[in-house]
Coordinates of C-alpha atoms in Angstrom, one line a residue:
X7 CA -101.3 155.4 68.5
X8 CA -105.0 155.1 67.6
X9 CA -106.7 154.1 64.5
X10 CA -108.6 156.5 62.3
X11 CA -111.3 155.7 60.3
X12 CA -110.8 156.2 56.8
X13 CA -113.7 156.9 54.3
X14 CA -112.8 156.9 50.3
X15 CA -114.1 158.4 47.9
X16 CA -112.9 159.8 44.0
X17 CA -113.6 163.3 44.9
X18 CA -113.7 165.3 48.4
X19 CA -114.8 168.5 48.0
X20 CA -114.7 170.8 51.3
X21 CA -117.3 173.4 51.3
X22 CA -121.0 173.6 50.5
X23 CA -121.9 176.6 49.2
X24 CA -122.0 177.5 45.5
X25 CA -119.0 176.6 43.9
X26 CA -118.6 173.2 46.1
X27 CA -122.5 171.8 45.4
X28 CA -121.6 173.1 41.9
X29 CA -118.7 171.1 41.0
X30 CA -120.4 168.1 43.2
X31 CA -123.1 168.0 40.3
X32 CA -120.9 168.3 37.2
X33 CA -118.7 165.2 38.3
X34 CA -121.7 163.0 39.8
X35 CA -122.2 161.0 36.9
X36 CA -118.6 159.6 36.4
X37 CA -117.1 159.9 40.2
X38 CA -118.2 159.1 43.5
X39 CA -118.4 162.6 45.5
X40 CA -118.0 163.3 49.2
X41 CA -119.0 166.7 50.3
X42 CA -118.1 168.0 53.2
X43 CA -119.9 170.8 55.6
X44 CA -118.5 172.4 58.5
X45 CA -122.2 173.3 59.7
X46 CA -125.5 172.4 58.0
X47 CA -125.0 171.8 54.2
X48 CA -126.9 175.0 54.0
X49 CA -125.1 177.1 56.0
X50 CA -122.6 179.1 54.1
X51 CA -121.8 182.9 52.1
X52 CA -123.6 181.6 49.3
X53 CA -127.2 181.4 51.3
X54 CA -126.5 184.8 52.4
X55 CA -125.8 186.4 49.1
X56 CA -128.8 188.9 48.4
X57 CA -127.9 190.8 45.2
X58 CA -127.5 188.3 42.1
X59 CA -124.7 187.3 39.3
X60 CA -123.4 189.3 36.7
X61 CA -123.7 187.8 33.2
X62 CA -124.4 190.0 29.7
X63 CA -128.0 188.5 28.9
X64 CA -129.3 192.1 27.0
X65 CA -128.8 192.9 23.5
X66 CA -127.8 196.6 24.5
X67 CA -124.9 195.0 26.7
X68 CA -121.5 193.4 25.6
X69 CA -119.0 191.0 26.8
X70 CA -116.9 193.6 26.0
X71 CA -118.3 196.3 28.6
X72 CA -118.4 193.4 31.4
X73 CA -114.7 193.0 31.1
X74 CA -114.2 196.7 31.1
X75 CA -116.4 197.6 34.1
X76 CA -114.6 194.6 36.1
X77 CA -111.0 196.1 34.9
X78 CA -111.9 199.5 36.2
X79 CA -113.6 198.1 39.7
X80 CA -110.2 195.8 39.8
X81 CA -108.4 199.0 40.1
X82 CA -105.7 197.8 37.6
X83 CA -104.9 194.8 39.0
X84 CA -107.3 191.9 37.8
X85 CA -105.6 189.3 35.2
X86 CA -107.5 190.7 31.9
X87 CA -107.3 186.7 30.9
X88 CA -109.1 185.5 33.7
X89 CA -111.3 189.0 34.1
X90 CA -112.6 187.7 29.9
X91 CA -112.3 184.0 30.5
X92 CA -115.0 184.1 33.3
X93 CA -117.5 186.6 31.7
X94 CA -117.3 185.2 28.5
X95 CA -118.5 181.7 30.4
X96 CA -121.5 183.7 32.0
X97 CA -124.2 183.5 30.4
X98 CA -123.7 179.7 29.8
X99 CA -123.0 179.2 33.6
X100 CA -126.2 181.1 33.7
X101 CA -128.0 179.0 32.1
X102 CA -126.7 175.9 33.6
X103 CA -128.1 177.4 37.0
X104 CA -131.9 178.7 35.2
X105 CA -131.8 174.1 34.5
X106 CA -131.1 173.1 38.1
X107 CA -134.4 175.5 38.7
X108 CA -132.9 178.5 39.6
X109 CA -136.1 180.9 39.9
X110 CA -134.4 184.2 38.7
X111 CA -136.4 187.3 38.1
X112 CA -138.5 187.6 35.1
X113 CA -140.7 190.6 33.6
X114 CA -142.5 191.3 30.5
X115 CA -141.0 193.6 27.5
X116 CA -143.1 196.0 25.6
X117 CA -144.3 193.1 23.5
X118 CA -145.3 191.0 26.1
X119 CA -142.7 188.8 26.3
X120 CA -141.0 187.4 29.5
X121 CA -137.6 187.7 29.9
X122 CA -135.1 188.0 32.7
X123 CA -135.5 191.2 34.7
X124 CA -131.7 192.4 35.3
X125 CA -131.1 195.3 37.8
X126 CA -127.6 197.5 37.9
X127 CA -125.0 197.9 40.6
X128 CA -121.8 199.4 41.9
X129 CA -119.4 199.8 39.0
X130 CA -121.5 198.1 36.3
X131 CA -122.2 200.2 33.3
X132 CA -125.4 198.1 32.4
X133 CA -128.3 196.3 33.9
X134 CA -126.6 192.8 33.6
X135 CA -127.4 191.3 37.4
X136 CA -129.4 188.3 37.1
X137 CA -131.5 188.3 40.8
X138 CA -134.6 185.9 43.0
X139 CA -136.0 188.8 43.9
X140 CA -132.9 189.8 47.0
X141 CA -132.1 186.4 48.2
X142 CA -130.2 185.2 45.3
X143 CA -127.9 183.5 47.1
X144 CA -130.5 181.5 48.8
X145 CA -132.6 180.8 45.5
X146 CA -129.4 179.1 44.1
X147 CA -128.1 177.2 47.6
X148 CA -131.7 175.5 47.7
X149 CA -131.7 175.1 44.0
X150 CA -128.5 173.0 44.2
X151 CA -129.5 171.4 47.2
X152 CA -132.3 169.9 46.1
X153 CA -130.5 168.3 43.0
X154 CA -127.3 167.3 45.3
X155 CA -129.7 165.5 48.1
X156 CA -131.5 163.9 45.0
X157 CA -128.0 162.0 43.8
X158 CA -126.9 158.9 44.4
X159 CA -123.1 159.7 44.0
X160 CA -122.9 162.1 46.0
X161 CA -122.3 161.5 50.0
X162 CA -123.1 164.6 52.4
X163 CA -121.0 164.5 55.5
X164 CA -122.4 167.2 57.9
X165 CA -121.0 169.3 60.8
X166 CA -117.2 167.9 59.9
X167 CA -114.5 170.4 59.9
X168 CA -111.8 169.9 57.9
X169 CA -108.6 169.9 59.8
X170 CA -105.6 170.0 57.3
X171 CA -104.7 168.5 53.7
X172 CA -103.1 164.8 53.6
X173 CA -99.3 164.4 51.9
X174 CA -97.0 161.2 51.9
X175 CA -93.2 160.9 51.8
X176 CA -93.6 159.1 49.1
X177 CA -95.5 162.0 47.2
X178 CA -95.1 165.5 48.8
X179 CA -96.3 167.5 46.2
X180 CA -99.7 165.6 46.1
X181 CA -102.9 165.9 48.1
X182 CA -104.1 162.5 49.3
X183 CA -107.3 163.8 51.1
X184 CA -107.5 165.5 54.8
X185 CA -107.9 164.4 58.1
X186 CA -111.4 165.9 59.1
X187 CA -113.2 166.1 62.4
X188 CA -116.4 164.4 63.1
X189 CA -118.1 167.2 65.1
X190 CA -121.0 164.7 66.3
X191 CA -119.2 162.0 67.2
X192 CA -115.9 164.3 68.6
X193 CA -113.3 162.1 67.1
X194 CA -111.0 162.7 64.0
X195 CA -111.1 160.8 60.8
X196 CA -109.4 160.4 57.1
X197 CA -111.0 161.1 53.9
X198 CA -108.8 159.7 51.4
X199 CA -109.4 160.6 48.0
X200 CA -108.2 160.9 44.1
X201 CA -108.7 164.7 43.8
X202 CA -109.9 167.0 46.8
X203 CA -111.4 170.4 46.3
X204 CA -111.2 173.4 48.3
X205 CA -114.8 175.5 48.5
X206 CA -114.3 176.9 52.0
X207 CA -115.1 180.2 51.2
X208 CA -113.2 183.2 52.3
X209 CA -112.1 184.8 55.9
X210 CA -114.0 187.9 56.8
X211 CA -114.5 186.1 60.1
X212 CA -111.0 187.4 61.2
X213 CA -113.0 191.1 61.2
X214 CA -114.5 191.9 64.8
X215 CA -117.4 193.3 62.1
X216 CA -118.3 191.2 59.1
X217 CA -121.6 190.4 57.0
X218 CA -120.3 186.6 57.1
X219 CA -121.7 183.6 58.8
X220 CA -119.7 182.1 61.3
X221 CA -118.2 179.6 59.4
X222 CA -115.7 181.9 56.9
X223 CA -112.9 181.2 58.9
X224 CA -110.1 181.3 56.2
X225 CA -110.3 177.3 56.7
X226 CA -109.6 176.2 53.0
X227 CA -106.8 179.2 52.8
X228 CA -104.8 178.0 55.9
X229 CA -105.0 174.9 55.2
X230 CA -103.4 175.6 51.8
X231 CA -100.6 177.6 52.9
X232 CA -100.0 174.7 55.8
X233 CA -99.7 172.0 52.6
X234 CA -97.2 174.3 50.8
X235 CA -99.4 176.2 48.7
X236 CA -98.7 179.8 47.2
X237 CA -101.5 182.2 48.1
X238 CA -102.3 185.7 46.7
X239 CA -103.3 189.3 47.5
X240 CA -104.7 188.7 50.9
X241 CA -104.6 192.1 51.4
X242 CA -107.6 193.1 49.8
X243 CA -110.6 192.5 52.2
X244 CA -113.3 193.6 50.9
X245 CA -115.9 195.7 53.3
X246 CA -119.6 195.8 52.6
X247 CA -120.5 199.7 52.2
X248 CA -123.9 198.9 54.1
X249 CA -124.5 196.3 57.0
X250 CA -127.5 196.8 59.1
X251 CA -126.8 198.5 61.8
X252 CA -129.4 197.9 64.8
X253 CA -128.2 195.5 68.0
X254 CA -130.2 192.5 66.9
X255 CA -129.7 192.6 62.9
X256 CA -126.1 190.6 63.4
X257 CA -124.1 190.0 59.5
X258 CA -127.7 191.1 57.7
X259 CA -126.5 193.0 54.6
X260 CA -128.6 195.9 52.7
X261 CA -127.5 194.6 49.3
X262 CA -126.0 197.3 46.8
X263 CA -128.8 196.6 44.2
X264 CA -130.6 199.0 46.8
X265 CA -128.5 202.2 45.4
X266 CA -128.9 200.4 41.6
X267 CA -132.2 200.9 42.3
X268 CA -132.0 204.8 43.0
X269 CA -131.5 204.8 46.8
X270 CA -129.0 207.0 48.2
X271 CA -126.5 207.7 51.3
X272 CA -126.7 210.2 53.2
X273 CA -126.8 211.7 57.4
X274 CA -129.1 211.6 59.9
X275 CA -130.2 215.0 58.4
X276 CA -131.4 213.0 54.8
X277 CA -128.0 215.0 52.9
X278 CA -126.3 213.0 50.0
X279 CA -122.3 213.2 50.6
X280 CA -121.2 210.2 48.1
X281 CA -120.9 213.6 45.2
X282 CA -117.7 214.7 47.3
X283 CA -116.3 211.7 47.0
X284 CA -116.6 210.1 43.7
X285 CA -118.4 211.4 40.6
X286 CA -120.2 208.0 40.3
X287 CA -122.0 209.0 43.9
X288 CA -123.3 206.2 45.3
X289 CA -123.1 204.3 42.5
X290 CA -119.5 204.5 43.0
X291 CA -117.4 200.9 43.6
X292 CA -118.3 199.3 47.1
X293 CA -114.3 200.2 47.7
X294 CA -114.6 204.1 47.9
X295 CA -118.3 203.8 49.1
X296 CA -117.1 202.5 52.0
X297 CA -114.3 204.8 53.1
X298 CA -116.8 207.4 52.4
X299 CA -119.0 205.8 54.9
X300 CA -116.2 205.2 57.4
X301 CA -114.7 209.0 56.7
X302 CA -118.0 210.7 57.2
X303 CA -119.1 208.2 60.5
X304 CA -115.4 209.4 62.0
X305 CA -115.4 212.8 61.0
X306 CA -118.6 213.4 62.9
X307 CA -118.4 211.0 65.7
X308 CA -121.2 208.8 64.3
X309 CA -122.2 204.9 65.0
X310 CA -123.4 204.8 61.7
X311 CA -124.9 206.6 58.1
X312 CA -128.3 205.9 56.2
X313 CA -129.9 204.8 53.1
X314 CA -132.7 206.3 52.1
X315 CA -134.7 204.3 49.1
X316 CA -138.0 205.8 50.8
X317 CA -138.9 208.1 47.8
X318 CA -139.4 205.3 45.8
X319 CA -143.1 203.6 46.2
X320 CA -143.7 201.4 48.7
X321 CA -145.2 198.7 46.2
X322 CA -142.0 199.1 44.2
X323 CA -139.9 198.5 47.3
X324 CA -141.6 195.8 48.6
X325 CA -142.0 193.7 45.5
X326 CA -138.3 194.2 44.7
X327 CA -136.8 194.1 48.4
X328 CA -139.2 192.2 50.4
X329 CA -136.3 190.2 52.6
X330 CA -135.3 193.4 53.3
X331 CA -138.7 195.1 54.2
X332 CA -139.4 192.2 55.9
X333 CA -136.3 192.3 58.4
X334 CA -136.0 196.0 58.9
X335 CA -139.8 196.4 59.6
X336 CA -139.2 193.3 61.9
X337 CA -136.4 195.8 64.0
X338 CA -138.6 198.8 63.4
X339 CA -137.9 200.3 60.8
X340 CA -140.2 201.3 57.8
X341 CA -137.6 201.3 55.1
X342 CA -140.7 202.8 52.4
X343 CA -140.9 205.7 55.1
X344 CA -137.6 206.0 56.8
X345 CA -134.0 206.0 55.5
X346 CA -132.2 202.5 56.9
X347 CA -128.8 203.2 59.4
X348 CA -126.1 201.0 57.8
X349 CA -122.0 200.8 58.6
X350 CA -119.3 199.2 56.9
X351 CA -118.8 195.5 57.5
X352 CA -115.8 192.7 56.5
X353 CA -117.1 191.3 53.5
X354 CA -115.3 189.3 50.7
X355 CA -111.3 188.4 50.4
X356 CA -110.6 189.3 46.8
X357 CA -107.1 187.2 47.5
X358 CA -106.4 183.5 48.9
X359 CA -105.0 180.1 47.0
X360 CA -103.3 181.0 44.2
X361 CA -104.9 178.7 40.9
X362 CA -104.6 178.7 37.5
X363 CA -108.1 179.1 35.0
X364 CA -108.6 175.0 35.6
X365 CA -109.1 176.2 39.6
X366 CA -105.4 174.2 40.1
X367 CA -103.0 174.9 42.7
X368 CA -99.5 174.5 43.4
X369 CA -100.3 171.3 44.7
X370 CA -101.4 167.9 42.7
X371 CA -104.8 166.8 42.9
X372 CA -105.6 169.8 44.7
X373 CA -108.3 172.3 43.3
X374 CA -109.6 175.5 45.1
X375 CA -113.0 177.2 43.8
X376 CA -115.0 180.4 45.0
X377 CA -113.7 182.7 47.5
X378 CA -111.2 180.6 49.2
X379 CA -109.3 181.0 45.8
X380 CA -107.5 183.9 44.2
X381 CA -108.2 183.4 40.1
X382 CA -107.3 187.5 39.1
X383 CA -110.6 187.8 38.6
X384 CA -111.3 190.5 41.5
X385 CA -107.4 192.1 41.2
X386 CA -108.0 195.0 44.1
X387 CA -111.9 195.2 44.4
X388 CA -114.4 192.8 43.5
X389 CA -117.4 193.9 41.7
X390 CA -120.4 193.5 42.8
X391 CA -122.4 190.1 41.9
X392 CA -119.0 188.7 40.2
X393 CA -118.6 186.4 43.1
X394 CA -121.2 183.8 42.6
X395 CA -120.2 184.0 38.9
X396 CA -116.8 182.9 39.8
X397 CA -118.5 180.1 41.8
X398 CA -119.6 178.6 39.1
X399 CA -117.5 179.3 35.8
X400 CA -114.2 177.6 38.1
X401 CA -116.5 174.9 39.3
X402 CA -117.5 173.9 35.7
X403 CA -113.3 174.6 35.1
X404 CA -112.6 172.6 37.8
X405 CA -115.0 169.9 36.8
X406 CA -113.6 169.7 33.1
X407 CA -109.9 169.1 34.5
X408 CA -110.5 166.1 36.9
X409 CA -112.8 164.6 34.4
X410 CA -110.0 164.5 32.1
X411 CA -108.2 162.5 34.4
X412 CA -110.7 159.6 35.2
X413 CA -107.7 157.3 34.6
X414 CA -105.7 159.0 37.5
X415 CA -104.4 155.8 40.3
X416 CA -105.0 156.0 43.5
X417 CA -102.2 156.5 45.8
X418 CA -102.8 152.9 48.3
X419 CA -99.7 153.8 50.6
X420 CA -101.1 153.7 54.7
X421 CA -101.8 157.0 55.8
X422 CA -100.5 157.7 59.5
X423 CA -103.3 157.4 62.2
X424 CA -104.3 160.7 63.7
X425 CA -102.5 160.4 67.4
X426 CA -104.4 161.7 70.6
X427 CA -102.7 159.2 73.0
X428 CA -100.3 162.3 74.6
X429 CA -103.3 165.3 74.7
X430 CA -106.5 165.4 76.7
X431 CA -108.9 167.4 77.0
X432 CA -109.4 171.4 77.7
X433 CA -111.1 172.4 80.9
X434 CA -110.1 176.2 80.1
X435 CA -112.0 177.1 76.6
X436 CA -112.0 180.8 77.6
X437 CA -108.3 180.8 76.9
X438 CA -109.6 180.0 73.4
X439 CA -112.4 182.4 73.2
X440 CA -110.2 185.3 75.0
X441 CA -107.4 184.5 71.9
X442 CA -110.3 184.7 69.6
X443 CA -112.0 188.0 70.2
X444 CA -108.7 189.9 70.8
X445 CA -107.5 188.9 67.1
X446 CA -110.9 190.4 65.6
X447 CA -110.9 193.0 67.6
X448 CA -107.1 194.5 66.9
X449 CA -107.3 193.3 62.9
X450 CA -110.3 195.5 62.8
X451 CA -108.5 198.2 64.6
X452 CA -105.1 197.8 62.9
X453 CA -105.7 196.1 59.5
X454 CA -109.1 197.6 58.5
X455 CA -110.5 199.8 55.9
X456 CA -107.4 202.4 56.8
X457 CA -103.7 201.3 57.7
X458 CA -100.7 202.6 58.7
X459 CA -97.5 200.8 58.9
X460 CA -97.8 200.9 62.6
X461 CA -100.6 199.3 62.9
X462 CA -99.6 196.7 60.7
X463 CA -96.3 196.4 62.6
X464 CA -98.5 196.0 66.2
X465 CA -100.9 193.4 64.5
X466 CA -98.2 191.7 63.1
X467 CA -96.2 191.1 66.6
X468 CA -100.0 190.6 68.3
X469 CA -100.3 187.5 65.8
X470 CA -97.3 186.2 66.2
X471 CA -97.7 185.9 70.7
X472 CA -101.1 184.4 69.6
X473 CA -99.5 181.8 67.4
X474 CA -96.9 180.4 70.0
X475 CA -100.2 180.5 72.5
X476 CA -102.1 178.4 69.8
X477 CA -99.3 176.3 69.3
X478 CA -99.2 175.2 72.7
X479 CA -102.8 175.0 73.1
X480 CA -102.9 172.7 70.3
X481 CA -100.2 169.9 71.4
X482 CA -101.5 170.1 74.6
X483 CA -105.5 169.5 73.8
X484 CA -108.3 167.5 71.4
X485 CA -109.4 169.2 69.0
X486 CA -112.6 171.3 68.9
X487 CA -114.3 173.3 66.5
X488 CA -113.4 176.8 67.9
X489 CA -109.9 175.9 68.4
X490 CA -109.5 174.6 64.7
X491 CA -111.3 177.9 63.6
X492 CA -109.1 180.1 65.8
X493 CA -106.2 178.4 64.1
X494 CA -106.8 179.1 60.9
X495 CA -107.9 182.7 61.3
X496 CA -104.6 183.4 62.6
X497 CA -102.8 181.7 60.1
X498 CA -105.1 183.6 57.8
X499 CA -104.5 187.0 60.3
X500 CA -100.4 186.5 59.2
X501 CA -101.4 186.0 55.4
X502 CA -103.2 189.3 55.2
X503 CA -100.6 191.4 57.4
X504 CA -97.7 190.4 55.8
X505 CA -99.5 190.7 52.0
X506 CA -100.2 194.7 53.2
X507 CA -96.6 195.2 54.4
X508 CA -95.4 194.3 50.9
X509 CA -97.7 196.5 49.9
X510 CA -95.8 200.0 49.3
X511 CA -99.0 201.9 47.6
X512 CA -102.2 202.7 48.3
X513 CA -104.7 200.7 45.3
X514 CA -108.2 199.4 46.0
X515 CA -109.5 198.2 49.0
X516 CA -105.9 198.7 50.2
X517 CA -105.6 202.4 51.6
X518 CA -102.2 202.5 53.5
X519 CA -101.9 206.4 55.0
X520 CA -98.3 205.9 55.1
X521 CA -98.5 205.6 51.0
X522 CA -101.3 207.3 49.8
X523 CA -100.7 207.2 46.1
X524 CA -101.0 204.3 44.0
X525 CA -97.9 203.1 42.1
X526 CA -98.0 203.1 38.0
X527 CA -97.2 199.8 37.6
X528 CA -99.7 197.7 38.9
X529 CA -98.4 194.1 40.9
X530 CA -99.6 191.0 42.5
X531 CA -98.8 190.5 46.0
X532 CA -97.5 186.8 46.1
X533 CA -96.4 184.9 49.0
X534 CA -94.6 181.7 47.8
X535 CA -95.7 178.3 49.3
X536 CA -93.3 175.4 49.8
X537 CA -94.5 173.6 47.0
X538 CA -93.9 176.7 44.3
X539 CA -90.2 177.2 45.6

């Protein structure tokens, strides 16, 4: 057997995005902080995120109204408790962001007086989204960054994937760290720490279409249910209403505050349709937006719809949407003359690792924050802009738990070395890549915006040949980056099938033709990890 290096730290938090640079800053100062990035520490959802954060920062708007538009978008199935324990923490979350430097939007009242300029989207009642301009998303990532790179406590370990969550004998129902893989160097290592943090983000890659970046591969959720933890409603996958649709625009998103804004869906022709299907129109949740969008594209045979802001002036547009103008005029298109072709896209998992409000799972020591977790915040659709929210509100959670533990011991007992004396290495990686696009491919087909239970049935057996393939591929060969990946989308793949198939309703983003209505009384999906039992 070989040695392994073996790094230590107090904290290991896998992920860089939002909540994981987040909770990296709020613990700096009493722990010493590894973070850990399966790409570039910029590369992530968060840098990708155009439209903003919800938070109640006007005096006509109400805590009150936040919880209630959230309720309604969660199609009776958020946790009220967590829906009101993460908007009541907004605006101080907020805040906590506007210190780091976060440049959000301001504008001038009637009296001349700047304050934050706050634009409206799908399912909000109010103007409450706090926005840089529409690149939010990267506004806060480079915000964070900056402080993060700036602090001595905190160690960035780039291009490592993590590979799957450290127990002991001795203590099986506590996380020890995880054995990672050091993508430059090609050889496998162990982070040992106190408490480790999941901020992987979610698993849209699993979609043959998705808005994601290449790196939300359900990591952080598979290796969760692997350790034995319970995970939650993975059958709500969340699809983006409007993707760009153009052969070189791959995952760019035309962000909902677009249709806040006034611009509406429509056909090739320039007609509206959202009125038939929601008296919101397109102002309507991103969940019945986009089976209007797929409805109308199948009913007549079309690649795609459009969005038409282009009665709106082009000063107005450019000034408010300028990543946007920027890209589509880059493809082409004139967005402030011409209406934009957009198609649904895999999005945001509303489920994953079940946690309680400190961001705690089943398992001790172990914390999971951001997409990768499932809080009830989202119940069967998230609302727009409430995702970078939760971000931060369970980072800060998370924080305030582990540093009420600084007293914690560290578990000395030897780890065992990671052992590649009986695999060598893969000469046929198009096994891998073959594996890989068929599972996008028939989980789009089978397990997208529309089910049945036969499709479910045929994606179910589908994963489970891939699994024994993968299982052999894996005792037989290193370690690489697209096998690990592949690994955990199909672990994720089985998560989200068998959620839907205990699923007997139609509720959300969940629409199951085989059970069209939606029950009265509204539950969780749970599937119980080892540790819960």
């Amino acid at each position: 057997m070989s040695s392994t290096v073996e790094h230590r730290c107090d904290v290991l938090i896998i992920g860089s995005g939002a909540a994981g640079l987040s909770l990296a800053l709020k613990l700096a100062h009493k722990y010493n902080v590894i973070v850990l990035s399966k790409s570039t520490l910029s590369e992530g959802s968060t840098r990708y995120a155009q439209g903003g954060i919800a938070a109640v920062f006007d005096e006509q708007d109400s805590i009150e109204s936040h919880v209630a538009d959230t309720l309604d978008a969660g199609a009776g199935l958020c946790d009220e408790e967590a829906v009101r324990f993460t908007a009541s923490q907004a605006k101080s979350c907020m805040e906590w962001l506007i210190n780091y430097g976060v440049p959000f939007d301001q504008e001038k009242d009637e009296h001349g007086v700047e304050r934050f300029h706050l634009t409206r989207e799908g399912g909000h009642s109010h103007r409450r989204i706090l926005h840089a301009a529409d690149a939010t998303g990267h506004a806060v990532q480079t915000s964070l960054q900056e402080a993060v790179l700036q602090h001595p406590n905190i160690h960035l370990f780039e291009r490592y994937n993590a590979i799957d969550l450290v127990r002991h004998k001795d203590a099986p129902n506590q996380c020890l760290g995880a054995y990672v893989w050091n993508r430059k160097k090609e050889h496998v290592e162990f982070i040992r720490s106190r408490f480790t943090a999941l901020a992987t983000g979610g698993a849209s890659k699993v979609y043959q279409y998705t808005s994601n970046p290449d790196v939300s591969s359900g990591d952080g959720i598979a290796m969760a249910w692997r350790a034995g933890c319970s995970v939650a409603n993975m059958e709500f996958n969340q699809f983006h209403p409007t993707c760009l649709f153009h052969p070189e625009a791959k995952n760019f998103l035309i962000t909902e505050a677009l249709r806040g804004e006034g611009a509406f869906l429509c056909h090739a022709d320039g007609s509206k349709f959202m009125h038939k299907f929601d008296p919101r129109g397109d102002l309507a949740p991103r969940d019945i937006v986009a089976r209007a969008i797929d409805y109308e594209m199948k009913r007549l045979g079309k690649d795609c719809m459009y969005l038409d802001i282009s009665h709106k002036s082009a000063d107005f547009i450019v000034k408010h949407f300028p990543n946007i103008y920027r890209k589509c005029r880059s493809l082409g298109i004139d967005i402030t003359r011409h209406p934009i072709p957009v198609v649904p896209a895999a999005h945001y998992s509303c489920g994953g690792v079940k946690t309680d409000f400190n961001a705690k799972t089943d398992l001790d020591n172990l914390y999971a924050i951001g997409e990768v977790a499932y809080t009830g915040l989202h119940g069967a659709n998230r609302m727009a802009s409430n995702s970078l929210l939760e971000c931060i509100v369970f980072a800060h959670a998370a924080a305030k738990d582990i540093l009420a533990k600084q007293d914690k011991p560290v578990f000395e007992q030897e780890i065992p070395a990671w052992d590649e004396s009986q695999v060598g290495n893969s000469d046929e990686e198009v096994v891998i890549q073959h594996n890989w696009h068929e599972l996008r491919l028939f989980m789009w087909d089978y397990v997208g915006i529309v089910r049945t239970n036969k499709r479910l049935e045929r994606a179910l057996r589908r994963i489970e040949l891939l699994q024994q393939e993968i299982h052999d591929y894996y005792a037989n060969f290193r370690v690489s980056n697209n096998l690990l990946e592949l690994r955990n989308l199909v672990t994720v793949a089985e998560l989200i099938v068998r959620c839907a198939m205990n699923r007997k309703e139609s509720r959300g983003l969940h629409y199951n033709l085989d059970y069209p209505d939606m029950l009265d009384e509204a539950k969780v999906t749970v599937l119980a990890g080892r540790v819960s039992r």
